């Protein structure tokens, strides 16, 4: 599946942000920070990853609904639903 360039940029920014947040979580655990603070930051990482995944699925929806390369059949509504549920 290919997505437009703006969507790719947005996804990459979100993933880089999540990567930084995850590094922060690791540092917090290594420093023995409070469990509540660690879980709060871990939840933020999870949300950032979810948003990146949703952005990929949403921006690729048009390509998923039509056969892009002439070889693959368009995705069914059930297959698209499964993509969304994989992120839930």
PDB file of N, CA and C in Angstrom:
ATOM      1  N   UNK A   1       0.851  -1.178   0.000  1.00  0.00           N
ATOM      2  CA  UNK A   1       0.000   0.000   0.000  1.00  0.00           C
ATOM      3  C   UNK A   1       0.891   1.233   0.000  1.00  0.00           C
ATOM      4  N   UNK A   2       0.551   2.199  -0.825  1.00  0.00           N
ATOM      5  CA  UNK A   2       1.285   3.444  -0.852  1.00  0.00           C
ATOM      6  C   UNK A   2       0.375   4.560  -0.355  1.00  0.00           C
ATOM      7  N   UNK A   3       0.964   5.481   0.387  1.00  0.00           N
ATOM      8  CA  UNK A   3       0.212   6.618   0.886  1.00  0.00           C
ATOM      9  C   UNK A   3       0.862   7.887   0.369  1.00  0.00           C
ATOM     10  N   UNK A   4       0.125   8.974   0.403  1.00  0.00           N
ATOM     11  CA  UNK A   4       0.666  10.215  -0.138  1.00  0.00           C
ATOM     12  C   UNK A   4       1.812  10.735   0.733  1.00  0.00           C
ATOM     13  N   UNK A   5       2.620  11.577   0.137  1.00  0.00           N
ATOM     14  CA  UNK A   5       3.848  12.070   0.776  1.00  0.00           C
ATOM     15  C   UNK A   5       3.578  12.819   2.080  1.00  0.00           C
ATOM     16  N   UNK A   6       2.521  13.618   2.131  1.00  0.00           N
ATOM     17  CA  UNK A   6       2.191  14.340   3.363  1.00  0.00           C
ATOM     18  C   UNK A   6       1.848  13.370   4.491  1.00  0.00           C
ATOM     19  N   UNK A   7       1.129  12.317   4.154  1.00  0.00           N
ATOM     20  CA  UNK A   7       0.777  11.317   5.161  1.00  0.00           C
ATOM     21  C   UNK A   7       2.029  10.599   5.654  1.00  0.00           C
ATOM     22  N   UNK A   8       2.937  10.270   4.749  1.00  0.00           N
ATOM     23  CA  UNK A   8       4.180   9.614   5.139  1.00  0.00           C
ATOM     24  C   UNK A   8       4.960  10.499   6.096  1.00  0.00           C
ATOM     25  N   UNK A   9       5.043  11.786   5.783  1.00  0.00           N
ATOM     26  CA  UNK A   9       5.754  12.726   6.657  1.00  0.00           C
ATOM     27  C   UNK A   9       5.110  12.772   8.031  1.00  0.00           C
ATOM     28  N   UNK A  10       3.796  12.837   8.081  1.00  0.00           N
ATOM     29  CA  UNK A  10       3.087  12.880   9.360  1.00  0.00           C
ATOM     30  C   UNK A  10       3.314  11.602  10.161  1.00  0.00           C
ATOM     31  N   UNK A  11       3.259  10.461   9.488  1.00  0.00           N
ATOM     32  CA  UNK A  11       3.468   9.179  10.163  1.00  0.00           C
ATOM     33  C   UNK A  11       4.892   9.088  10.702  1.00  0.00           C
ATOM     34  N   UNK A  12       5.857   9.461   9.884  1.00  0.00           N
ATOM     35  CA  UNK A  12       7.247   9.408  10.336  1.00  0.00           C
ATOM     36  C   UNK A  12       7.482  10.329  11.531  1.00  0.00           C
ATOM     37  N   UNK A  13       6.865  11.506  11.513  1.00  0.00           N
ATOM     38  CA  UNK A  13       6.999  12.417  12.654  1.00  0.00           C
ATOM     39  C   UNK A  13       6.415  11.798  13.915  1.00  0.00           C
ATOM     40  N   UNK A  14       5.269  11.173  13.787  1.00  0.00           N
ATOM     41  CA  UNK A  14       4.639  10.524  14.939  1.00  0.00           C
ATOM     42  C   UNK A  14       5.489   9.369  15.454  1.00  0.00           C
ATOM     43  N   UNK A  15       6.042   8.589  14.536  1.00  0.00           N
ATOM     44  CA  UNK A  15       6.870   7.459  14.953  1.00  0.00           C
ATOM     45  C   UNK A  15       8.175   7.928  15.609  1.00  0.00           C
ATOM     46  N   UNK A  16       8.748   8.995  15.100  1.00  0.00           N
ATOM     47  CA  UNK A  16       9.969   9.542  15.731  1.00  0.00           C
ATOM     48  C   UNK A  16       9.655  10.083  17.129  1.00  0.00           C
ATOM     49  N   UNK A  17       8.503  10.724  17.254  1.00  0.00           N
ATOM     50  CA  UNK A  17       8.084  11.215  18.566  1.00  0.00           C
ATOM     51  C   UNK A  17       7.893  10.045  19.532  1.00  0.00           C
ATOM     52  N   UNK A  18       7.250   8.991  19.051  1.00  0.00           N
ATOM     53  CA  UNK A  18       7.037   7.796  19.881  1.00  0.00           C
ATOM     54  C   UNK A  18       8.371   7.156  20.250  1.00  0.00           C
ATOM     55  N   UNK A  19       9.297   7.149  19.322  1.00  0.00           N
ATOM     56  CA  UNK A  19      10.620   6.594  19.592  1.00  0.00           C
ATOM     57  C   UNK A  19      11.306   7.368  20.716  1.00  0.00           C
ATOM     58  N   UNK A  20      11.206   8.686  20.675  1.00  0.00           N
ATOM     59  CA  UNK A  20      11.774   9.522  21.734  1.00  0.00           C
ATOM     60  C   UNK A  20      11.080   9.289  23.063  1.00  0.00           C
ATOM     61  N   UNK A  21       9.755   9.162  23.009  1.00  0.00           N
ATOM     62  CA  UNK A  21       9.003   8.896  24.237  1.00  0.00           C
ATOM     63  C   UNK A  21       9.375   7.546  24.827  1.00  0.00           C
ATOM     64  N   UNK A  22       9.569   6.553  23.970  1.00  0.00           N
ATOM     65  CA  UNK A  22       9.938   5.224  24.448  1.00  0.00           C
ATOM     66  C   UNK A  22      11.323   5.247  25.088  1.00  0.00           C
ATOM     67  N   UNK A  23      12.237   5.978  24.492  1.00  0.00           N
ATOM     68  CA  UNK A  23      13.560   6.128  25.100  1.00  0.00           C
ATOM     69  C   UNK A  23      13.435   6.779  26.477  1.00  0.00           C
ATOM     70  N   UNK A  24      12.523   7.732  26.588  1.00  0.00           N
ATOM     71  CA  UNK A  24      12.273   8.372  27.879  1.00  0.00           C
ATOM     72  C   UNK A  24      11.716   7.394  28.899  1.00  0.00           C
ATOM     73  N   UNK A  25      10.820   6.518  28.471  1.00  0.00           N
ATOM     74  CA  UNK A  25      10.250   5.515  29.368  1.00  0.00           C
ATOM     75  C   UNK A  25      11.356   4.579  29.867  1.00  0.00           C
ATOM     76  N   UNK A  26      12.217   4.153  28.958  1.00  0.00           N
ATOM     77  CA  UNK A  26      13.322   3.271  29.342  1.00  0.00           C
ATOM     78  C   UNK A  26      14.209   3.963  30.372  1.00  0.00           C
ATOM     79  N   UNK A  27      14.521   5.236  30.124  1.00  0.00           N
ATOM     80  CA  UNK A  27      15.352   5.986  31.063  1.00  0.00           C
ATOM     81  C   UNK A  27      14.663   6.135  32.416  1.00  0.00           C
ATOM     82  N   UNK A  28      13.350   6.346  32.393  1.00  0.00           N
ATOM     83  CA  UNK A  28      12.593   6.474  33.645  1.00  0.00           C
ATOM     84  C   UNK A  28      12.657   5.181  34.462  1.00  0.00           C
ATOM     85  N   UNK A  29      12.507   4.054  33.777  1.00  0.00           N
ATOM     86  CA  UNK A  29      12.562   2.766  34.472  1.00  0.00           C
ATOM     87  C   UNK A  29      13.962   2.546  35.041  1.00  0.00           C
ATOM     88  N   UNK A  30      14.974   2.831  34.234  1.00  0.00           N
ATOM     89  CA  UNK A  30      16.359   2.666  34.698  1.00  0.00           C
ATOM     90  C   UNK A  30      16.667   3.567  35.882  1.00  0.00           C
ATOM     91  N   UNK A  31      16.032   4.731  35.928  1.00  0.00           N
ATOM     92  CA  UNK A  31      16.263   5.679  37.024  1.00  0.00           C
ATOM     93  C   UNK A  31      15.389   5.376  38.240  1.00  0.00           C
ATOM     94  N   UNK A  32      14.521   4.372  38.125  1.00  0.00           N
ATOM     95  CA  UNK A  32      13.676   4.009  39.249  1.00  0.00           C
ATOM     96  C   UNK A  32      12.556   4.989  39.515  1.00  0.00           C
ATOM     97  N   UNK A  33      12.059   5.629  38.462  1.00  0.00           N
ATOM     98  CA  UNK A  33      10.977   6.604  38.617  1.00  0.00           C
ATOM     99  C   UNK A  33       9.696   5.940  39.086  1.00  0.00           C
ATOM    100  N   UNK A  34       8.815   6.756  39.583  1.00  0.00           N
ATOM    101  CA  UNK A  34       7.526   6.309  40.103  1.00  0.00           C
ATOM    102  C   UNK A  34       6.732   5.564  39.033  1.00  0.00           C
ATOM    103  N   UNK A  35       6.083   4.494  39.447  1.00  0.00           N
ATOM    104  CA  UNK A  35       5.301   3.641  38.537  1.00  0.00           C
ATOM    105  C   UNK A  35       4.249   4.456  37.787  1.00  0.00           C
ATOM    106  N   UNK A  36       3.576   5.355  38.468  1.00  0.00           N
ATOM    107  CA  UNK A  36       2.523   6.159  37.845  1.00  0.00           C
ATOM    108  C   UNK A  36       3.086   6.991  36.692  1.00  0.00           C
ATOM    109  N   UNK A  37       4.248   7.595  36.901  1.00  0.00           N
ATOM    110  CA  UNK A  37       4.872   8.400  35.847  1.00  0.00           C
ATOM    111  C   UNK A  37       5.267   7.540  34.653  1.00  0.00           C
ATOM    112  N   UNK A  38       5.811   6.353  34.932  1.00  0.00           N
ATOM    113  CA  UNK A  38       6.240   5.447  33.865  1.00  0.00           C
ATOM    114  C   UNK A  38       5.030   5.001  33.047  1.00  0.00           C
ATOM    115  N   UNK A  39       3.965   4.597  33.723  1.00  0.00           N
ATOM    116  CA  UNK A  39       2.772   4.122  33.021  1.00  0.00           C
ATOM    117  C   UNK A  39       2.142   5.250  32.206  1.00  0.00           C
ATOM    118  N   UNK A  40       2.139   6.450  32.739  1.00  0.00           N
ATOM    119  CA  UNK A  40       1.593   7.603  32.008  1.00  0.00           C
ATOM    120  C   UNK A  40       2.355   7.824  30.707  1.00  0.00           C
ATOM    121  N   UNK A  41       3.672   7.771  30.777  1.00  0.00           N
ATOM    122  CA  UNK A  41       4.478   7.969  29.576  1.00  0.00           C
ATOM    123  C   UNK A  41       4.355   6.793  28.612  1.00  0.00           C
ATOM    124  N   UNK A  42       4.247   5.593  29.148  1.00  0.00           N
ATOM    125  CA  UNK A  42       4.071   4.417  28.303  1.00  0.00           C
ATOM    126  C   UNK A  42       2.739   4.489  27.553  1.00  0.00           C
ATOM    127  N   UNK A  43       1.714   4.992  28.213  1.00  0.00           N
ATOM    128  CA  UNK A  43       0.415   5.174  27.559  1.00  0.00           C
ATOM    129  C   UNK A  43       0.531   6.197  26.428  1.00  0.00           C
ATOM    130  N   UNK A  44       1.333   7.232  26.630  1.00  0.00           N
ATOM    131  CA  UNK A  44       1.535   8.231  25.578  1.00  0.00           C
ATOM    132  C   UNK A  44       2.221   7.609  24.366  1.00  0.00           C
ATOM    133  N   UNK A  45       3.186   6.734  24.606  1.00  0.00           N
ATOM    134  CA  UNK A  45       3.856   6.035  23.507  1.00  0.00           C
ATOM    135  C   UNK A  45       2.844   5.181  22.744  1.00  0.00           C
ATOM    136  N   UNK A  46       2.029   4.470  23.485  1.00  0.00           N
ATOM    137  CA  UNK A  46       1.020   3.608  22.871  1.00  0.00           C
ATOM    138  C   UNK A  46       0.060   4.417  22.005  1.00  0.00           C
ATOM    139  N   UNK A  47      -0.402   5.556  22.507  1.00  0.00           N
ATOM    140  CA  UNK A  47      -1.309   6.410  21.730  1.00  0.00           C
ATOM    141  C   UNK A  47      -0.627   6.938  20.466  1.00  0.00           C
ATOM    142  N   UNK A  48       0.649   7.307  20.583  1.00  0.00           N
ATOM    143  CA  UNK A  48       1.375   7.809  19.416  1.00  0.00           C
ATOM    144  C   UNK A  48       1.494   6.727  18.345  1.00  0.00           C
ATOM    145  N   UNK A  49       1.766   5.507  18.756  1.00  0.00           N
ATOM    146  CA  UNK A  49       1.845   4.409  17.799  1.00  0.00           C
ATOM    147  C   UNK A  49       0.490   4.128  17.172  1.00  0.00           C
ATOM    148  N   UNK A  50      -0.557   4.153  17.994  1.00  0.00           N
ATOM    149  CA  UNK A  50      -1.911   3.956  17.464  1.00  0.00           C
ATOM    150  C   UNK A  50      -2.243   5.011  16.427  1.00  0.00           C
ATOM    151  N   UNK A  51      -1.944   6.262  16.734  1.00  0.00           N
ATOM    152  CA  UNK A  51      -2.246   7.352  15.794  1.00  0.00           C
ATOM    153  C   UNK A  51      -1.485   7.183  14.490  1.00  0.00           C
ATOM    154  N   UNK A  52      -0.240   6.733  14.573  1.00  0.00           N
ATOM    155  CA  UNK A  52       0.531   6.499  13.350  1.00  0.00           C
ATOM    156  C   UNK A  52      -0.126   5.400  12.524  1.00  0.00           C
ATOM    157  N   UNK A  53      -0.535   4.335  13.177  1.00  0.00           N
ATOM    158  CA  UNK A  53      -1.198   3.242  12.467  1.00  0.00           C
ATOM    159  C   UNK A  53      -2.509   3.674  11.846  1.00  0.00           C
ATOM    160  N   UNK A  54      -3.302   4.430  12.600  1.00  0.00           N
ATOM    161  CA  UNK A  54      -4.568   4.914  12.064  1.00  0.00           C
ATOM    162  C   UNK A  54      -4.347   5.828  10.864  1.00  0.00           C
ATOM    163  N   UNK A  55      -3.313   6.647  10.929  1.00  0.00           N
ATOM    164  CA  UNK A  55      -3.005   7.555   9.822  1.00  0.00           C
ATOM    165  C   UNK A  55      -2.640   6.762   8.567  1.00  0.00           C
ATOM    166  N   UNK A  56      -1.856   5.698   8.746  1.00  0.00           N
ATOM    167  CA  UNK A  56      -1.483   4.868   7.599  1.00  0.00           C
ATOM    168  C   UNK A  56      -2.722   4.233   6.981  1.00  0.00           C
ATOM    169  N   UNK A  57      -3.572   3.650   7.817  1.00  0.00           N
ATOM    170  CA  UNK A  57      -4.779   2.993   7.307  1.00  0.00           C
ATOM    171  C   UNK A  57      -5.705   4.011   6.655  1.00  0.00           C
ATOM    172  N   UNK A  58      -5.927   5.138   7.335  1.00  0.00           N
ATOM    173  CA  UNK A  58      -6.858   6.141   6.809  1.00  0.00           C
ATOM    174  C   UNK A  58      -6.370   6.733   5.496  1.00  0.00           C
ATOM    175  N   UNK A  59      -5.093   7.062   5.414  1.00  0.00           N
ATOM    176  CA  UNK A  59      -4.593   7.693   4.192  1.00  0.00           C
ATOM    177  C   UNK A  59      -4.434   6.685   3.063  1.00  0.00           C
ATOM    178  N   UNK A  60      -4.333   5.413   3.397  1.00  0.00           N
ATOM    179  CA  UNK A  60      -4.221   4.398   2.370  1.00  0.00           C
ATOM    180  C   UNK A  60      -5.553   3.799   1.961  1.00  0.00           C
ATOM    181  N   UNK A  61      -6.621   4.297   2.555  1.00  0.00           N
ATOM    182  CA  UNK A  61      -7.942   3.727   2.304  1.00  0.00           C
ATOM    183  C   UNK A  61      -8.282   3.695   0.812  1.00  0.00           C
ATOM    184  N   UNK A  62      -8.011   4.751   0.123  1.00  0.00           N
ATOM    185  CA  UNK A  62      -8.345   4.809  -1.305  1.00  0.00           C
ATOM    186  C   UNK A  62      -7.581   3.742  -2.076  1.00  0.00           C
ATOM    187  N   UNK A  63      -6.295   3.574  -1.763  1.00  0.00           N
ATOM    188  CA  UNK A  63      -5.504   2.562  -2.443  1.00  0.00           C
ATOM    189  C   UNK A  63      -5.984   1.156  -2.081  1.00  0.00           C
ATOM    190  N   UNK A  64      -6.439   0.985  -0.851  1.00  0.00           N
ATOM    191  CA  UNK A  64      -6.926  -0.334  -0.426  1.00  0.00           C
ATOM    192  C   UNK A  64      -8.224  -0.710  -1.129  1.00  0.00           C
ATOM    193  N   UNK A  65      -9.015   0.279  -1.457  1.00  0.00           N
ATOM    194  CA  UNK A  65     -10.323   0.016  -2.050  1.00  0.00           C
ATOM    195  C   UNK A  65     -10.243  -0.284  -3.539  1.00  0.00           C
ATOM    196  N   UNK A  66      -9.111   0.047  -4.164  1.00  0.00           N
ATOM    197  CA  UNK A  66      -8.956  -0.209  -5.589  1.00  0.00           C
ATOM    198  C   UNK A  66      -7.665  -0.975  -5.821  1.00  0.00           C
ATOM    199  N   UNK A  67      -7.644  -1.775  -6.851  1.00  0.00           N
ATOM    200  CA  UNK A  67      -6.433  -2.512  -7.204  1.00  0.00           C
ATOM    201  C   UNK A  67      -5.440  -1.536  -7.814  1.00  0.00           C
ATOM    202  N   UNK A  68      -4.326  -1.301  -7.143  1.00  0.00           N
ATOM    203  CA  UNK A  68      -3.358  -0.310  -7.600  1.00  0.00           C
ATOM    204  C   UNK A  68      -2.464  -0.864  -8.699  1.00  0.00           C
ATOM    205  N   UNK A  69      -1.960  -2.051  -8.491  1.00  0.00           N
ATOM    206  CA  UNK A  69      -0.978  -2.597  -9.420  1.00  0.00           C
ATOM    207  C   UNK A  69      -1.587  -3.508 -10.485  1.00  0.00           C
ATOM    208  N   UNK A  70      -2.884  -3.654 -10.467  1.00  0.00           N
ATOM    209  CA  UNK A  70      -3.531  -4.514 -11.437  1.00  0.00           C
ATOM    210  C   UNK A  70      -3.416  -5.995 -11.095  1.00  0.00           C
ATOM    211  N   UNK A  71      -2.628  -6.330 -10.098  1.00  0.00           N
ATOM    212  CA  UNK A  71      -2.448  -7.721  -9.708  1.00  0.00           C
ATOM    213  C   UNK A  71      -3.263  -8.065  -8.467  1.00  0.00           C
ATOM    214  N   UNK A  72      -3.274  -7.183  -7.518  1.00  0.00           N
ATOM    215  CA  UNK A  72      -3.971  -7.453  -6.262  1.00  0.00           C
ATOM    216  C   UNK A  72      -5.431  -7.033  -6.380  1.00  0.00           C
ATOM    217  N   UNK A  73      -6.290  -7.849  -5.828  1.00  0.00           N
ATOM    218  CA  UNK A  73      -7.713  -7.501  -5.812  1.00  0.00           C
ATOM    219  C   UNK A  73      -7.937  -6.415  -4.767  1.00  0.00           C
ATOM    220  N   UNK A  74      -8.929  -5.558  -4.983  1.00  0.00           N
ATOM    221  CA  UNK A  74      -9.231  -4.544  -3.968  1.00  0.00           C
ATOM    222  C   UNK A  74      -9.581  -5.215  -2.647  1.00  0.00           C
ATOM    223  N   UNK A  75      -9.274  -4.536  -1.556  1.00  0.00           N
ATOM    224  CA  UNK A  75      -9.595  -5.081  -0.243  1.00  0.00           C
ATOM    225  C   UNK A  75     -11.093  -4.974  -0.004  1.00  0.00           C
ATOM    226  N   UNK A  76     -11.634  -5.987   0.630  1.00  0.00           N
ATOM    227  CA  UNK A  76     -13.055  -5.977   0.964  1.00  0.00           C
ATOM    228  C   UNK A  76     -13.272  -5.115   2.206  1.00  0.00           C
ATOM    229  N   UNK A  77     -14.525  -4.802   2.462  1.00  0.00           N
ATOM    230  CA  UNK A  77     -14.864  -4.048   3.664  1.00  0.00           C
ATOM    231  C   UNK A  77     -14.418  -4.809   4.910  1.00  0.00           C
ATOM    232  N   UNK A  78     -14.555  -6.117   4.891  1.00  0.00           N
ATOM    233  CA  UNK A  78     -14.153  -6.944   6.034  1.00  0.00           C
ATOM    234  C   UNK A  78     -12.645  -6.872   6.260  1.00  0.00           C
ATOM    235  N   UNK A  79     -11.868  -6.880   5.178  1.00  0.00           N
ATOM    236  CA  UNK A  79     -10.417  -6.781   5.304  1.00  0.00           C
ATOM    237  C   UNK A  79     -10.002  -5.419   5.857  1.00  0.00           C
ATOM    238  N   UNK A  80     -10.670  -4.363   5.397  1.00  0.00           N
ATOM    239  CA  UNK A  80     -10.389  -3.028   5.910  1.00  0.00           C
ATOM    240  C   UNK A  80     -10.737  -2.930   7.404  1.00  0.00           C
ATOM    241  N   UNK A  81     -11.862  -3.515   7.770  1.00  0.00           N
ATOM    242  CA  UNK A  81     -12.267  -3.525   9.173  1.00  0.00           C
ATOM    243  C   UNK A  81     -11.222  -4.255  10.012  1.00  0.00           C
ATOM    244  N   UNK A  82     -10.711  -5.338   9.486  1.00  0.00           N
ATOM    245  CA  UNK A  82      -9.684  -6.110  10.199  1.00  0.00           C
ATOM    246  C   UNK A  82      -8.423  -5.269  10.411  1.00  0.00           C
ATOM    247  N   UNK A  83      -8.061  -4.451   9.426  1.00  0.00           N
ATOM    248  CA  UNK A  83      -6.905  -3.554   9.585  1.00  0.00           C
ATOM    249  C   UNK A  83      -7.133  -2.601  10.752  1.00  0.00           C
ATOM    250  N   UNK A  84      -8.304  -1.987  10.797  1.00  0.00           N
ATOM    251  CA  UNK A  84      -8.601  -1.062  11.887  1.00  0.00           C
ATOM    252  C   UNK A  84      -8.598  -1.787  13.229  1.00  0.00           C
ATOM    253  N   UNK A  85      -9.200  -2.957  13.277  1.00  0.00           N
ATOM    254  CA  UNK A  85      -9.270  -3.703  14.535  1.00  0.00           C
ATOM    255  C   UNK A  85      -7.904  -4.178  15.000  1.00  0.00           C
ATOM    256  N   UNK A  86      -6.989  -4.391  14.084  1.00  0.00           N
ATOM    257  CA  UNK A  86      -5.629  -4.793  14.468  1.00  0.00           C
ATOM    258  C   UNK A  86      -4.968  -3.720  15.315  1.00  0.00           C
ATOM    259  N   UNK A  87      -5.403  -2.483  15.134  1.00  0.00           N
ATOM    260  CA  UNK A  87      -4.831  -1.373  15.897  1.00  0.00           C
ATOM    261  C   UNK A  87      -5.589  -1.080  17.190  1.00  0.00           C
ATOM    262  N   UNK A  88      -6.740  -1.688  17.331  1.00  0.00           N
ATOM    263  CA  UNK A  88      -7.568  -1.408  18.516  1.00  0.00           C
ATOM    264  C   UNK A  88      -7.059  -2.144  19.741  1.00  0.00           C
TER     265      UNK A  88
END
